[in-house]
Coordinates of C-alpha atoms and ligand atoms in Angstrom, one line a residue:
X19 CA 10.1 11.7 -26.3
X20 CA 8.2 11.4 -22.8
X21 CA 8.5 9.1 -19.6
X22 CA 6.1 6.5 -19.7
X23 CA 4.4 5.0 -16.1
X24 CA 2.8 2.3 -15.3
X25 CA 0.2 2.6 -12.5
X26 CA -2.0 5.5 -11.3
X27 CA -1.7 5.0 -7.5
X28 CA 1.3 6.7 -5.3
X29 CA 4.0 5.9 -7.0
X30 CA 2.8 6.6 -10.2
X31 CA 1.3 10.0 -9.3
X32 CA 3.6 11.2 -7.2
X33 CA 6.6 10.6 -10.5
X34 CA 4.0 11.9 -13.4
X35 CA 4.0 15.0 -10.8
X36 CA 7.7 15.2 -10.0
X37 CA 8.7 14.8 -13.3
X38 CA 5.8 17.2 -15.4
X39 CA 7.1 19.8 -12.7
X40 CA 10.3 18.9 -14.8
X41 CA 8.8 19.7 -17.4
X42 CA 9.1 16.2 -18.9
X43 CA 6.0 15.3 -20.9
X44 CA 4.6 12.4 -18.8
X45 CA 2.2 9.5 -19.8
X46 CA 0.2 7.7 -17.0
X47 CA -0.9 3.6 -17.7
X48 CA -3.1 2.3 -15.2
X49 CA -4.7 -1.1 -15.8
X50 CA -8.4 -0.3 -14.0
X51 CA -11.0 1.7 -15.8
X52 CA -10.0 4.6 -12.9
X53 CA -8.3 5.7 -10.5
X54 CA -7.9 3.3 -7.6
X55 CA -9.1 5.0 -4.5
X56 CA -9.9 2.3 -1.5
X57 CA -7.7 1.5 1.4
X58 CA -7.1 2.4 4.6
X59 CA -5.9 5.2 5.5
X60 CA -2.0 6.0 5.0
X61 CA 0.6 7.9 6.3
X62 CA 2.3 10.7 5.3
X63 CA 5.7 11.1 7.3
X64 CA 9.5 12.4 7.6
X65 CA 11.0 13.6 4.6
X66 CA 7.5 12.8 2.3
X67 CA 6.2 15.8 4.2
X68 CA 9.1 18.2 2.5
X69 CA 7.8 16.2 -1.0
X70 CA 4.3 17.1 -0.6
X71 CA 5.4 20.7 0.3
X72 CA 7.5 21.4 -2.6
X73 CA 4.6 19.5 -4.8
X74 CA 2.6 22.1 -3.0
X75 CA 0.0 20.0 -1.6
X76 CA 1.2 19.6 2.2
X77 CA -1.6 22.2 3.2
X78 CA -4.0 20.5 1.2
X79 CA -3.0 17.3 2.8
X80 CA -3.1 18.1 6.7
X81 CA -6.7 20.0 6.0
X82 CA -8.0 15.9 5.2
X83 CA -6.2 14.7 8.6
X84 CA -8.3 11.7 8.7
X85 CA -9.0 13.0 12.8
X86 CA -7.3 9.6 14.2
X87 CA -5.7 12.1 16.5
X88 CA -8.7 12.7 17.9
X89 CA -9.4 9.1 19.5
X90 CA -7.5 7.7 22.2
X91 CA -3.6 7.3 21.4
X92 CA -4.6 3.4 21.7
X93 CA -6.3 0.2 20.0
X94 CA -8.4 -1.4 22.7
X95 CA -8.4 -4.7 22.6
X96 CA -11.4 -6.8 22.9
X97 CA -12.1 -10.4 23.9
X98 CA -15.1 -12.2 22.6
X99 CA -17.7 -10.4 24.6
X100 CA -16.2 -7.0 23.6
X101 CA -14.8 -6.8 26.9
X102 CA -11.3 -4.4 26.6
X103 CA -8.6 -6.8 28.0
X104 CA -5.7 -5.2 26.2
X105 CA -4.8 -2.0 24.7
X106 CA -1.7 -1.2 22.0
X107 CA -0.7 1.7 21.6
X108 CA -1.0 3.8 17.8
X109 CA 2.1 5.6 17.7
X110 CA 5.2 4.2 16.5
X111 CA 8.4 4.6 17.7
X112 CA 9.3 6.2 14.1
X113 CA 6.1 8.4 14.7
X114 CA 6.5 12.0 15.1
X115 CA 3.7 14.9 15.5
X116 CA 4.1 16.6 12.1
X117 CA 2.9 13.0 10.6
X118 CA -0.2 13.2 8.7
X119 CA -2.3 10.5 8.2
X120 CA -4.5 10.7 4.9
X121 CA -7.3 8.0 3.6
X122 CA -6.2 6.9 0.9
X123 CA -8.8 8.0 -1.5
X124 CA -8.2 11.7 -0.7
X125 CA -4.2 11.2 -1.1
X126 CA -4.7 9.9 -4.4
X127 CA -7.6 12.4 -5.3
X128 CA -5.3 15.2 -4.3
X129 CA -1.9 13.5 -5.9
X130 CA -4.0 13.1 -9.4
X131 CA -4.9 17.2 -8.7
X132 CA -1.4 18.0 -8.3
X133 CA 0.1 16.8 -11.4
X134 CA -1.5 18.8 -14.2
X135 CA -3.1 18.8 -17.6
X136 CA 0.0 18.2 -19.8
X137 CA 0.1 14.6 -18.5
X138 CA -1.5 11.9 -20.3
X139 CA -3.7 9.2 -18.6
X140 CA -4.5 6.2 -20.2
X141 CA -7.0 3.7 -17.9
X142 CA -8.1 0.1 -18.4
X143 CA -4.7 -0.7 -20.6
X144 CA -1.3 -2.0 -19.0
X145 CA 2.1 -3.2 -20.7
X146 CA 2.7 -6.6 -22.4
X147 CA 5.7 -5.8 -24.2
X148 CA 9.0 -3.8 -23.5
X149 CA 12.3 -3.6 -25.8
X150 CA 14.9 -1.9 -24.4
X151 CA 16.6 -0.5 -27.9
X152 CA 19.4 1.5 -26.7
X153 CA 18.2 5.4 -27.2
X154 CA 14.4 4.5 -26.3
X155 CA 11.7 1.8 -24.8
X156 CA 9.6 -0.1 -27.1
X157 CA 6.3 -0.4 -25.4
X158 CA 3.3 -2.5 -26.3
X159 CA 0.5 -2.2 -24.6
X160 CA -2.7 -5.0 -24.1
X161 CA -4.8 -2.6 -26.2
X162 CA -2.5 -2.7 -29.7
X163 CA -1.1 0.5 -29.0
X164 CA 2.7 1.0 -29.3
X165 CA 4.8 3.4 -28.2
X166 CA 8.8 4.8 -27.6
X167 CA 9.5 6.2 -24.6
X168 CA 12.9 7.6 -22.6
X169 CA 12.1 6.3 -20.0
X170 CA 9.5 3.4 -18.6
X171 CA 9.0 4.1 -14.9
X172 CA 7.4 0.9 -13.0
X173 CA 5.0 2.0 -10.6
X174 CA 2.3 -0.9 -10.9
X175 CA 2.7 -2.3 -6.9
X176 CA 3.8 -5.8 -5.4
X177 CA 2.6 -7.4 -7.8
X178 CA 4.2 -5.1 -11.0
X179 CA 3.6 -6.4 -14.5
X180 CA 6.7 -4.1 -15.1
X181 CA 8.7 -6.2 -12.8
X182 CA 8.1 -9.3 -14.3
X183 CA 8.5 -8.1 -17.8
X184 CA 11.4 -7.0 -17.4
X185 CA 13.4 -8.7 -14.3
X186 CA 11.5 -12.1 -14.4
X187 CA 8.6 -14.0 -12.6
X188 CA 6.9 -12.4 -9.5
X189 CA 8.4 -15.3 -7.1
X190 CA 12.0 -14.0 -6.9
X191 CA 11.2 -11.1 -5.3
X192 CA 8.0 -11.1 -3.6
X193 CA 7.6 -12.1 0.0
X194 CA 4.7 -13.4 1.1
X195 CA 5.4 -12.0 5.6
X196 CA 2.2 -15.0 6.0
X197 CA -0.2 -12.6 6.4
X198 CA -3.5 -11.4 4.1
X199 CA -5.1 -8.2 4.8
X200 CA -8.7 -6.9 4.0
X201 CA -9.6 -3.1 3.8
X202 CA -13.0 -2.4 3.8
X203 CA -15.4 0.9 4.8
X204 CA -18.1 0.1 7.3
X205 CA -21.7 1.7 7.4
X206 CA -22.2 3.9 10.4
X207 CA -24.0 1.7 12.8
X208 CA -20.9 -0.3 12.9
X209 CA -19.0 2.8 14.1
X210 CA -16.4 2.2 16.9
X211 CA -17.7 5.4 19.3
X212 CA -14.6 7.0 18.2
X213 CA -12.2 4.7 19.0
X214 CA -10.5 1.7 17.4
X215 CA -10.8 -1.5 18.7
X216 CA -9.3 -4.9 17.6
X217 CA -10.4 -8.8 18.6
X218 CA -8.0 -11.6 18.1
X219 CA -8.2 -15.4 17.6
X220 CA -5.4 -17.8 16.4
X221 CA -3.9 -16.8 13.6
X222 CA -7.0 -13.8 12.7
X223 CA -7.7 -10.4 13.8
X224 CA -10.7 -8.2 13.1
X225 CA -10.5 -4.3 14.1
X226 CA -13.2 -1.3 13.6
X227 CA -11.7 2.1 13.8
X228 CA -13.6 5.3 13.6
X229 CA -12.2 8.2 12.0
X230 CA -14.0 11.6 12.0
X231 CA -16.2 11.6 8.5
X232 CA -16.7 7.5 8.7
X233 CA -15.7 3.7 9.7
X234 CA -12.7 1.5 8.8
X235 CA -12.6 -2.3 9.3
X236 CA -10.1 -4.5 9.1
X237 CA -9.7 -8.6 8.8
X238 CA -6.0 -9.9 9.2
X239 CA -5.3 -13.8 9.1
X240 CA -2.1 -15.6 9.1
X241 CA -2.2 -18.3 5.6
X242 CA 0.6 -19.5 3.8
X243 CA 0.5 -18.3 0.2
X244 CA -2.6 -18.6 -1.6
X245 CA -3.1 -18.5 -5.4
X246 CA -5.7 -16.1 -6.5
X247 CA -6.7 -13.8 -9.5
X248 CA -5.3 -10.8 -8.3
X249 CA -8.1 -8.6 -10.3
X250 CA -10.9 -10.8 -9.6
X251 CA -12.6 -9.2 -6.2
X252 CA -15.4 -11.4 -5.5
X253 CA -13.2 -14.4 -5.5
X254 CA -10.9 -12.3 -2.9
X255 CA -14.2 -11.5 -1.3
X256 CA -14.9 -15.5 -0.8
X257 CA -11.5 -16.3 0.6
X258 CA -12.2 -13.8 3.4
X259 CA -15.4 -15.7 3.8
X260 CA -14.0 -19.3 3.4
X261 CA -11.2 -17.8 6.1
X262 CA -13.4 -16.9 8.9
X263 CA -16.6 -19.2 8.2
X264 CA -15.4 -20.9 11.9
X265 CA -15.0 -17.5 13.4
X266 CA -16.9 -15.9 16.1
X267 CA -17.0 -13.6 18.8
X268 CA -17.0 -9.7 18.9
X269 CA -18.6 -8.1 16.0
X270 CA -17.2 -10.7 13.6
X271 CA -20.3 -11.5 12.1
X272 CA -21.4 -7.7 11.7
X273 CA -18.2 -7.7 10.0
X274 CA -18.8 -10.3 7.3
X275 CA -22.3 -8.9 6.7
X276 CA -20.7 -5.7 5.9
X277 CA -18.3 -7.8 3.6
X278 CA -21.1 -8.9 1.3
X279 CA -22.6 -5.6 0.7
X280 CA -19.2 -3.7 0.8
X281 CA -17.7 -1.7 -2.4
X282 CA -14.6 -0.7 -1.8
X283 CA -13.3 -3.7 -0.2
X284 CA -9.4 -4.3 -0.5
X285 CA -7.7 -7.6 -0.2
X286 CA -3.7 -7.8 -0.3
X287 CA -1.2 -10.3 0.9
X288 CA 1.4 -8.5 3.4
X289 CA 4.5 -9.1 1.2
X290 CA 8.0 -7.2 1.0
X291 CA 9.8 -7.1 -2.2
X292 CA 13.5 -7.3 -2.2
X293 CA 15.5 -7.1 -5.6
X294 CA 19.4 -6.6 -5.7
X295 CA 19.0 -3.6 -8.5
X296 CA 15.9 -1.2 -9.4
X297 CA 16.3 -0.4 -13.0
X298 CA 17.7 -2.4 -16.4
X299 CA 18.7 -0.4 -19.3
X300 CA 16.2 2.6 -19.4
X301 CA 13.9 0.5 -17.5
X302 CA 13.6 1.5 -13.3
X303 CA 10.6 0.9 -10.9
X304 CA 9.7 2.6 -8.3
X305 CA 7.5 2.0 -5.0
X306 CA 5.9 -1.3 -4.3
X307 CA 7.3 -3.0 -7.7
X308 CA 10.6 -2.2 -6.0
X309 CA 10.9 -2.6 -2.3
X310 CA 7.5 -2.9 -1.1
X311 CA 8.3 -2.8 2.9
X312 CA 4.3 -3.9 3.6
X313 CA 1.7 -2.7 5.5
X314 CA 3.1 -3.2 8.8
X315 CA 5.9 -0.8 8.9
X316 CA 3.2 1.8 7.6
X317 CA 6.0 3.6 5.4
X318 CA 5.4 2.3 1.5
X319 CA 3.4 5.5 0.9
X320 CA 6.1 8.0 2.2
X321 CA 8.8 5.9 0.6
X322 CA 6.7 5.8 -2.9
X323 CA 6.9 9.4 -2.4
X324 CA 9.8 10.1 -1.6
X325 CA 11.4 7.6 -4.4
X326 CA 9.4 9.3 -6.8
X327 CA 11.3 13.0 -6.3
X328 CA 14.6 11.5 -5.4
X329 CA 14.0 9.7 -8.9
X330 CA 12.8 12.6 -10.9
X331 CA 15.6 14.8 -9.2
X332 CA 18.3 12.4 -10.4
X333 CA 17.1 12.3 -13.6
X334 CA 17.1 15.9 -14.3
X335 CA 20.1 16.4 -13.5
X336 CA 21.9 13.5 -14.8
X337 CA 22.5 15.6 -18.0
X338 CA 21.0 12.3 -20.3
X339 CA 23.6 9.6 -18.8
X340 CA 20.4 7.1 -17.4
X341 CA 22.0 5.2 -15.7
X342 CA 24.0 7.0 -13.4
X343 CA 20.7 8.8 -12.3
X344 CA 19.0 5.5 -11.5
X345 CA 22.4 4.7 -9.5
X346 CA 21.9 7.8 -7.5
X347 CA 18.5 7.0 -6.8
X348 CA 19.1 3.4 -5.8
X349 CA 21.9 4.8 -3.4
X350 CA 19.7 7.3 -1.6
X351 CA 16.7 4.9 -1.7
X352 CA 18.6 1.7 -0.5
X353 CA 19.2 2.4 3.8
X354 CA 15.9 4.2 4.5
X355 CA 14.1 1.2 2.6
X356 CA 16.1 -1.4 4.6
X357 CA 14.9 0.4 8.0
X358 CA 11.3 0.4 6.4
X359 CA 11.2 -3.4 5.9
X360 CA 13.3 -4.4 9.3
X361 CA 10.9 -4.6 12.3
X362 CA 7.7 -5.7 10.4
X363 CA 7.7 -8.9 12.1
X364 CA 7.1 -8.0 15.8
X365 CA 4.5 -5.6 14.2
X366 CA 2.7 -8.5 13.0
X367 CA 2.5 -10.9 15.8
X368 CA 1.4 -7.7 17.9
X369 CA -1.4 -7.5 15.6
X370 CA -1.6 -10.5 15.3
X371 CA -0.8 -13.4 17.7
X372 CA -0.2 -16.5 15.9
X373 CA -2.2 -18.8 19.2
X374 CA -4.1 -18.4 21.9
X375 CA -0.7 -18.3 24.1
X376 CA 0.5 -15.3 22.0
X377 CA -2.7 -13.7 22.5
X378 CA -2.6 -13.9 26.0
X379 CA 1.0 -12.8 26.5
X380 CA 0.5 -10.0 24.6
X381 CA -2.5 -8.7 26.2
X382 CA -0.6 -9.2 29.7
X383 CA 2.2 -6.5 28.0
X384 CA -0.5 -4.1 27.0
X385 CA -2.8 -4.1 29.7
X386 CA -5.9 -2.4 28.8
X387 CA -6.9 0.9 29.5
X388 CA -10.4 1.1 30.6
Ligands
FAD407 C1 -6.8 -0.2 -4.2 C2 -5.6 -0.2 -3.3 C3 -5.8 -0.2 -1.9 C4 -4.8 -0.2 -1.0 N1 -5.0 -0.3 0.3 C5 -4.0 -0.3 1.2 C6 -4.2 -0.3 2.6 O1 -5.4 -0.4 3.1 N2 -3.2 -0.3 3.4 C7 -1.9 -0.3 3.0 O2 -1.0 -0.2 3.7 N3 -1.6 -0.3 1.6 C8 -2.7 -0.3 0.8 N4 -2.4 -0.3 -0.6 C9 -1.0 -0.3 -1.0 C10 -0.4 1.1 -0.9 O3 -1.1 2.0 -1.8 C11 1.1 1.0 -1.3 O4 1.7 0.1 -0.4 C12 1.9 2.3 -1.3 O5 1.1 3.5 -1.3 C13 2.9 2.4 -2.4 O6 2.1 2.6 -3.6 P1 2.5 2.1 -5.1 O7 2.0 3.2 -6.0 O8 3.9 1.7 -5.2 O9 1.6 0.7 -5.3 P2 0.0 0.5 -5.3 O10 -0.7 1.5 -4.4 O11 -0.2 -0.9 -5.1 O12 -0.4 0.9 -6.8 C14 -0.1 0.1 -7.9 C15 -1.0 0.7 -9.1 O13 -0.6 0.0 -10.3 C16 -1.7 -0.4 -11.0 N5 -1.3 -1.6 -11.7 C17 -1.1 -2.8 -11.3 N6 -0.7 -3.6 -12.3 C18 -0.7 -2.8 -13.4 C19 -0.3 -3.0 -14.7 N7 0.2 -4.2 -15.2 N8 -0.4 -2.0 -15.6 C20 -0.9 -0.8 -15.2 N9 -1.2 -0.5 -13.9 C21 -1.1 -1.5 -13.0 C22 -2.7 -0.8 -9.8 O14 -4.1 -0.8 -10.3 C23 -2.5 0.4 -8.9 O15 -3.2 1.5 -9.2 C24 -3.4 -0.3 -1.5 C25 -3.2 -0.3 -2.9 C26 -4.3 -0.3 -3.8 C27 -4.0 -0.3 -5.3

């Protein structure tokens, strides 16, 4: 019998990779037709670094250094005439030199390398069905295909079909921090002169941050939770429109031009997830499904990392009693996801000062640097 996942992004890859290093057969479920590779870029940080090593991609990994560290250690911020009136700094407190940071396209491209032929990958198919019968899972999948697995691992993200399969509706554990986010690349003329800058209105940001091989932007508004088909992008697309059709200033409208024509564009709502237990039965997720801390602490990669080889380690060595592997995992997952997900909210209104007051105060803390 093999380990069955569902989702192809961090998560998934980095478990299909821990675990066929196992030498556990491994098959891979992602609901797309491929391999998901937009986003910003990520970072790669504290013990994730010793993952990557021992998957034997860390080399690999700081040679795509996205070259952030090459611009200023600061955001500059801008005012509606793209003067700089404020500047935040990049690093973190939690920061440290040895972090990498990685676009996401190339961490997934090299995760995907790293896990090896034996595994299977099945795309554009996802899980309706799970029974948990004791000595196996009883998947069914959109497609008609069935299967019996040892183990289903839930790596499909915040909003995990897994999850709400098996532990119930999306709602109970999903929260919605009031923020959306939108990812996109931006063509060259749009590029930042190697810096990163961000403008800020009431409740929305926009930022342009150049990286050395091309150009990231960035729309951030504050919104109360907004239903949406999470696979339909050009719906997504609209709400950005619909959600800045008042704004202006800055480059804002250079922005939404390069909204219409953009292909990569990426639209999440910044949400933690909380749940009071990870696994049910032979059923355990893993990453965003499970304790999604959001963008803002800038940690779900490593900790979807991370999870994934503290996961497969239990599990190999829990000589076949389950569940006492996915309580060792839960109990060296559980403090550094609580730090992950504390703090996110001053991160926010940093980014992104809910009025003009909070705008102001904050550019009179982080005075620009000119
Ligand atoms: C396209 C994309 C862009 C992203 N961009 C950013 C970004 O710019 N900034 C940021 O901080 N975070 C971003 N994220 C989230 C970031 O990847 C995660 O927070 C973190 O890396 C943890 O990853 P994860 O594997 O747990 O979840 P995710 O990266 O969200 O991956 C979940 C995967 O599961 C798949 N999936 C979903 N439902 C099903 C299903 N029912 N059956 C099978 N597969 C399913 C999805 O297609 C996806 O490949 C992005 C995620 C995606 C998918």
């Amino acid at each position: 019998m093999s380990i069955l996942i569902s989702g192809a992004s961090v998560a998934g890859l980095a478990a299909a990779q821990r675990f066929s290093a196992r030498g556990v057969e491994v098959t891979v479920v992602e609901r797309a037709p491929q391999l998901r590779r937009s986003g910003a870029p990520i970072d790669v940080r504290g013990a994730a670094l010793q993952v990557a090593a021992d998957m034997g991609i860390l080399d690999v990994l700081a040679a795509h250094e996205t070259g952030a560290a090459q611009r200023s250690a600061f955001t500059h911020i801008v005012d509606e005439n793209g003067e700089k009136v404020g500047a935040l700094p990049t690093e973190l407190p939690q920061d440290s030199p040895d972090d990498l940071e990685i676009f996401r396209s190339d961490l997934i491209d090299i995760l995907h390398g790293a896990v090896g032929s034996e595994a299977t990958f099945i795309y554009e198919d996802s899980i309706q069905e799970v029974t948990d019968t004791g000595d196996a899972v009883a998947v069914g999948f959109a497609s008609g295909r069935r299967g019996r697995y040892e183990v289903l691992v839930g790596a499909d993200g915040i909003h995990s079909g897994t999850r709400r399969l098996v532990f119930g509706p999306e709602e109970r554990f999903r929260r919605h921090l009031g923020v959306y986010y939108a990812i996109l690349s931006l063509p060259a003329e749009l590029g930042a002169d190697g810096e990163a800058f961000l403008f800020s209105m009431p409740g929305r940001s926009v930022l342009i941050a150049d990286y050395a091989a091309r150009t990231m932007g960035g729309f951030l508004f504050r919104s109360p939770e907004i239903a949406y088909d999470y696979h339909d992008v050009e719906q997504q697309r609209q709400l950005v429109f619909d959600e800045y059709s008042s704004a202006r200033g800055w480059k804002v409208a250079e922005l939404l031009d390069a909204l219409k024509r953009s292909e990569d564009f990426y639209l999440d709502s910044a949400s933690q997830v909380h749940m009071d237990r990870w696994s049910s039965g032979r059923v355990v997720l893993l990453g965003d499904s499970a304790f999604a801390p959001s963008f803002f602490s800038g940690q779900g990669t490593s900790l979807a990392m991370i999870g994934a080889d503290v996961l497969a380690t239990a599990w190999a060595t829990c000589d076949g009693n389950i569940a006492q592997a996915f309580g060792r995992y839960e109990q060296a997952m559980r403090p550094q996801v609580d730090r992950a997900q504390g703090g996110v909210p001053q991160a926010r209104d940093r980014l992104l000062p809910a009025n003009r007051e909070a705008i102001e105060a904050r550019n009179r803390q982080w005075p620009p640097i000119l």
